[in-house]
Amino acid sequence: MGRFDLVSLGELLIDFTPVGVSGNGNPVFERNPGGGPANLACAAQKLGARTAFLGKVGDDPFGRALKAFLESQGVCTEGLRLSRAYQTTLAFVHLDETGDRSFSFYRKNGADTMLRFDEMDLSLLDGCPYFFCSSVLMSEGDSRETSFRAMKAAREKGAAVYFDPNLRLNLWGSPALARENILRALPLADLVKVSEEEAVFLTGEPDPRRAAQALLREYRFQALLLTLGADGCCCFFPGGVTVEQPAARVHAVDTTAAGDAFNGGFLARLLRLGKPLAACSRAELEGLVRYANAVGGLTTTRKGSICALPSAQEVEALLAQG
Ligand code: ADP
């Protein structure tokens, strides 16, 4: 058995979220750790998985704080590089009068986009069953080719590759470039999670379930997980098994990181089952999906991303309610 159950590659950045107005009348922003693959590593770690993170931040106060934060969550940071040449990527969240969010990214030559393949500590993947990545690192810089090479290297080492496109169109030069690179990643992935918008974007098919079916016909996935926000998810497994489930019944206040939490819950539970998906019974697959829905759902009941992730006890308590 290797040191880790899950190695997650991706962006680790600061999300500055608005928290009100100072005494001088100026907006105040809170410094939050952010980045989907980091959220996912923290979610899985909190639910019992042994996780490591691969990525790059600046050797600046923000980057050093992010490293310390991941360590405080129990995620291994041996594979996190601190760069003297590039600064930590920042994102500012803006809320309009109706509460709708938009992001401004400060990512020109951002450290996360500058991870070279020769900087990766691939030994962390020895004996590791799952490797995770998303398309955010593929949007620019050295990290694009590093991501593709890492997916191949992880597979060569025997890990199953879990890919979430996590499409952020404003990070890409054009939608066509985003689509081209995500479609390049899909043949290198074993488990894939897509949102409704992503399934439609990738296939051009307006119905998300039909879009998922089109992806399944085109690629050889072990699982395709289509998440449907407040409507739960529809998951496609080996042998033509489809599991469709409503979302957990919760009072959602902030859906940030719901997808990352869903992924983390799915993987943590799958690891606990201790067998490949193809060997799972229908009841086990249903339990897996219910668990992932509960983790995603609970994350929406609190504000923030990593701070909003549920504990194993909270998930079990929600599931016990039926
Ligand atoms: P993403 O964040 O990747 O766009 P979704 O919005 O589809 O993903 O959400 C992922 C999962 O989180 C859903 O499948 C569901 O389990 C849970 N979830 C999201 N929004 C809600 C909600 N309003 N109520 C309950 N669960 C939710």
Tab-separated table of C-alpha atoms in Angstrom, residues 122-312:
chain	number	residue	atom	x	y	z
A	122	LEU	CA	5.708	11.589	-8.990
A	123	SER	CA	6.889	9.304	-6.182
A	124	LEU	CA	3.828	10.519	-4.250
A	125	LEU	CA	1.808	8.454	-6.719
A	126	ASP	CA	3.568	5.181	-5.893
A	127	GLY	CA	0.874	2.714	-4.868
A	128	CYS	CA	-1.787	5.448	-4.963
A	129	PRO	CA	-5.156	4.287	-6.380
A	130	TYR	CA	-6.601	7.687	-7.439
A	131	PHE	CA	-5.245	10.788	-9.152
A	132	PHE	CA	-7.436	13.884	-9.577
A	133	CYS	CA	-7.128	16.900	-11.866
A	134	SER	CA	-9.315	19.497	-13.588
A	135	SER	CA	-9.039	21.699	-16.689
A	136	VAL	CA	-8.195	24.904	-14.782
A	137	LEU	CA	-4.442	24.201	-14.963
A	138	MET	CA	-4.837	23.437	-18.667
A	139	SER	CA	-5.963	26.972	-19.508
A	140	GLU	CA	-2.478	28.488	-19.854
A	141	GLY	CA	1.253	28.348	-19.136
A	142	ASP	CA	3.511	25.383	-18.434
A	143	SER	CA	0.778	23.756	-16.357
A	144	ARG	CA	-1.208	22.795	-19.463
A	145	GLU	CA	1.267	20.232	-20.804
A	146	THR	CA	2.227	19.282	-17.230
A	147	SER	CA	-1.403	18.283	-16.602
A	148	PHE	CA	-1.608	16.027	-19.642
A	149	ARG	CA	1.744	14.422	-18.875
A	150	ALA	CA	0.709	13.912	-15.241
A	151	MET	CA	-2.520	12.178	-16.278
A	152	LYS	CA	-0.502	9.767	-18.424
A	153	ALA	CA	2.139	9.254	-15.718
A	154	ALA	CA	-0.524	8.550	-13.076
A	155	ARG	CA	-2.092	5.906	-15.275
A	156	GLU	CA	1.293	4.331	-15.982
A	157	LYS	CA	1.758	4.044	-12.217
A	158	GLY	CA	-1.579	2.257	-11.955
A	159	ALA	CA	-3.761	5.064	-10.561
A	160	ALA	CA	-7.258	5.680	-11.891
A	161	VAL	CA	-7.583	9.244	-13.178
A	162	TYR	CA	-10.574	11.226	-11.876
A	163	PHE	CA	-11.197	14.321	-14.017
A	164	ASP	CA	-13.598	17.201	-13.387
A	165	PRO	CA	-13.510	19.785	-16.202
A	166	ASN	CA	-14.531	22.495	-13.695
A	167	LEU	CA	-15.056	24.811	-16.651
A	168	ARG	CA	-14.242	28.477	-15.960
A	169	LEU	CA	-14.625	30.120	-19.351
A	170	ASN	CA	-13.134	33.455	-18.257
A	171	LEU	CA	-9.779	31.724	-17.666
A	172	TRP	CA	-9.523	30.647	-21.309
A	173	GLY	CA	-8.509	32.578	-24.419
A	174	SER	CA	-11.699	31.323	-26.110
A	175	PRO	CA	-14.454	28.746	-25.545
A	176	ALA	CA	-13.040	26.752	-28.475
A	177	LEU	CA	-9.671	26.448	-26.747
A	178	ALA	CA	-11.344	25.284	-23.538
A	179	ARG	CA	-13.366	22.669	-25.405
A	180	GLU	CA	-10.349	21.464	-27.396
A	181	ASN	CA	-8.247	20.913	-24.271
A	182	ILE	CA	-11.011	19.281	-22.234
A	183	LEU	CA	-11.725	16.908	-25.129
A	184	ARG	CA	-7.989	16.150	-25.203
A	185	ALA	CA	-8.133	15.220	-21.497
A	186	LEU	CA	-11.170	12.913	-21.666
A	187	PRO	CA	-9.375	9.926	-23.287
A	188	LEU	CA	-6.854	10.075	-20.411
A	189	ALA	CA	-9.569	9.947	-17.722
A	190	ASP	CA	-11.139	6.941	-16.007
A	191	LEU	CA	-13.767	8.649	-13.856
A	192	VAL	CA	-15.328	11.915	-14.978
A	193	LYS	CA	-17.702	14.298	-13.225
A	194	VAL	CA	-19.512	16.899	-15.295
A	195	SER	CA	-22.131	19.510	-14.448
A	196	GLU	CA	-25.142	20.024	-16.706
A	197	GLU	CA	-23.529	23.055	-18.350
A	198	GLU	CA	-20.284	21.170	-18.983
A	199	ALA	CA	-22.037	18.157	-20.535
A	200	VAL	CA	-23.941	20.454	-22.897
A	201	PHE	CA	-20.859	22.586	-23.686
A	202	LEU	CA	-18.728	19.556	-24.547
A	203	THR	CA	-21.233	17.780	-26.786
A	204	GLY	CA	-23.487	20.504	-28.207
A	205	GLU	CA	-26.421	18.302	-27.149
A	206	PRO	CA	-28.920	20.536	-25.267
A	207	ASP	CA	-30.313	17.806	-22.979
A	208	PRO	CA	-27.754	17.048	-20.191
A	209	ARG	CA	-28.636	13.339	-19.848
A	210	ARG	CA	-28.422	12.844	-23.601
A	211	ALA	CA	-25.179	14.808	-23.583
A	212	ALA	CA	-23.825	12.407	-20.930
A	213	GLN	CA	-24.912	9.433	-23.047
A	214	ALA	CA	-23.051	10.929	-26.004
A	215	LEU	CA	-19.872	11.205	-23.905
A	216	LEU	CA	-20.271	7.603	-22.757
A	217	ARG	CA	-20.507	6.420	-26.358
A	218	GLU	CA	-17.365	8.328	-27.292
A	219	TYR	CA	-15.041	7.504	-24.357
A	220	ARG	CA	-14.235	4.498	-22.198
A	221	PHE	CA	-14.924	5.765	-18.648
A	222	GLN	CA	-15.271	3.608	-15.538
A	223	ALA	CA	-17.873	6.102	-14.372
A	224	LEU	CA	-19.491	9.282	-15.618
A	225	LEU	CA	-21.057	11.375	-12.864
A	226	LEU	CA	-23.459	14.063	-14.066
A	227	THR	CA	-24.274	16.456	-11.217
A	228	LEU	CA	-27.510	18.416	-11.457
A	229	GLY	CA	-27.174	20.997	-8.642
A	230	ALA	CA	-30.316	21.103	-6.483
A	231	ASP	CA	-31.674	18.149	-8.504
A	232	GLY	CA	-28.952	15.748	-7.333
A	233	CYS	CA	-27.132	13.637	-9.896
A	234	CYS	CA	-27.320	10.951	-12.541
A	235	CYS	CA	-24.380	8.520	-12.512
A	236	PHE	CA	-23.414	5.996	-15.164
A	237	PHE	CA	-21.408	2.941	-14.068
A	238	PRO	CA	-19.902	-0.196	-15.661
A	239	GLY	CA	-22.312	-2.734	-17.121
A	240	GLY	CA	-24.835	-0.071	-18.110
A	241	VAL	CA	-25.894	0.609	-14.497
A	242	THR	CA	-27.431	4.084	-14.090
A	243	VAL	CA	-28.099	5.534	-10.646
A	244	GLU	CA	-30.205	8.697	-10.531
A	245	GLN	CA	-30.802	10.310	-7.153
A	246	PRO	CA	-32.345	13.527	-5.854
A	247	ALA	CA	-30.153	15.918	-3.879
A	248	ALA	CA	-29.968	15.723	-0.100
A	249	ARG	CA	-32.796	17.685	1.520
A	250	VAL	CA	-30.917	20.616	3.005
A	251	HIS	CA	-31.297	24.372	3.287
A	252	ALA	CA	-28.746	25.674	0.773
A	253	VAL	CA	-27.209	29.089	1.443
A	254	ASP	CA	-24.026	29.014	-0.704
A	255	THR	CA	-23.262	26.430	-3.419
A	256	THR	CA	-19.521	27.250	-3.604
A	257	ALA	CA	-17.447	24.029	-3.717
A	258	ALA	CA	-20.511	21.743	-3.822
A	259	GLY	CA	-19.063	19.914	-6.827
A	260	ASP	CA	-15.623	19.570	-5.199
A	261	ALA	CA	-17.250	18.233	-2.028
A	262	PHE	CA	-19.324	15.791	-4.102
A	263	ASN	CA	-16.095	14.520	-5.729
A	264	GLY	CA	-14.331	14.253	-2.372
A	265	GLY	CA	-17.252	12.385	-0.846
A	266	PHE	CA	-17.500	10.026	-3.783
A	267	LEU	CA	-13.802	9.148	-3.616
A	268	ALA	CA	-13.642	8.855	0.182
A	269	ARG	CA	-16.599	6.473	0.167
A	270	LEU	CA	-15.251	4.472	-2.785
A	271	LEU	CA	-11.935	4.080	-0.981
A	272	ARG	CA	-13.755	2.811	2.082
A	273	LEU	CA	-15.550	0.223	-0.058
A	274	GLY	CA	-12.060	-0.951	-0.994
A	275	LYS	CA	-12.904	-2.354	-4.413
A	276	PRO	CA	-13.130	-1.158	-8.002
A	277	LEU	CA	-16.455	0.195	-9.257
A	278	ALA	CA	-16.896	-2.781	-11.572
A	279	ALA	CA	-16.977	-5.098	-8.510
A	280	CYS	CA	-19.603	-3.024	-6.647
A	281	SER	CA	-23.206	-4.200	-6.385
A	282	ARG	CA	-26.057	-1.920	-7.413
A	283	ALA	CA	-26.829	-1.299	-3.723
A	284	GLU	CA	-23.204	-0.285	-3.099
A	285	LEU	CA	-23.260	2.091	-6.067
A	286	GLU	CA	-26.491	3.627	-4.794
A	287	GLY	CA	-24.915	4.057	-1.348
A	288	LEU	CA	-21.892	5.701	-2.956
A	289	VAL	CA	-24.026	8.201	-4.858
A	290	ARG	CA	-26.168	8.937	-1.788
A	291	TYR	CA	-23.003	9.625	0.198
A	292	ALA	CA	-21.587	11.988	-2.457
A	293	ASN	CA	-24.931	13.835	-2.642
A	294	ALA	CA	-24.937	14.218	1.140
A	295	VAL	CA	-21.405	15.660	1.186
A	296	GLY	CA	-22.201	18.055	-1.685
A	297	GLY	CA	-25.519	19.024	-0.115
A	298	LEU	CA	-24.112	19.675	3.375
A	299	THR	CA	-21.433	21.940	1.883
A	300	THR	CA	-24.180	24.222	0.543
A	301	THR	CA	-25.598	24.766	4.045
A	302	ARG	CA	-22.633	26.919	5.124
A	303	LYS	CA	-20.874	29.859	3.516
A	304	GLY	CA	-17.431	29.400	1.970
A	305	SER	CA	-15.591	26.466	0.425
A	306	ILE	CA	-13.160	24.487	2.610
A	307	CYS	CA	-14.661	25.916	5.812
A	308	ALA	CA	-18.063	24.614	4.660
A	309	LEU	CA	-16.984	20.966	4.192
A	310	PRO	CA	-18.822	18.484	6.430
A	311	SER	CA	-17.315	15.968	8.848
A	312	ALA	CA	-17.924	12.225	8.519
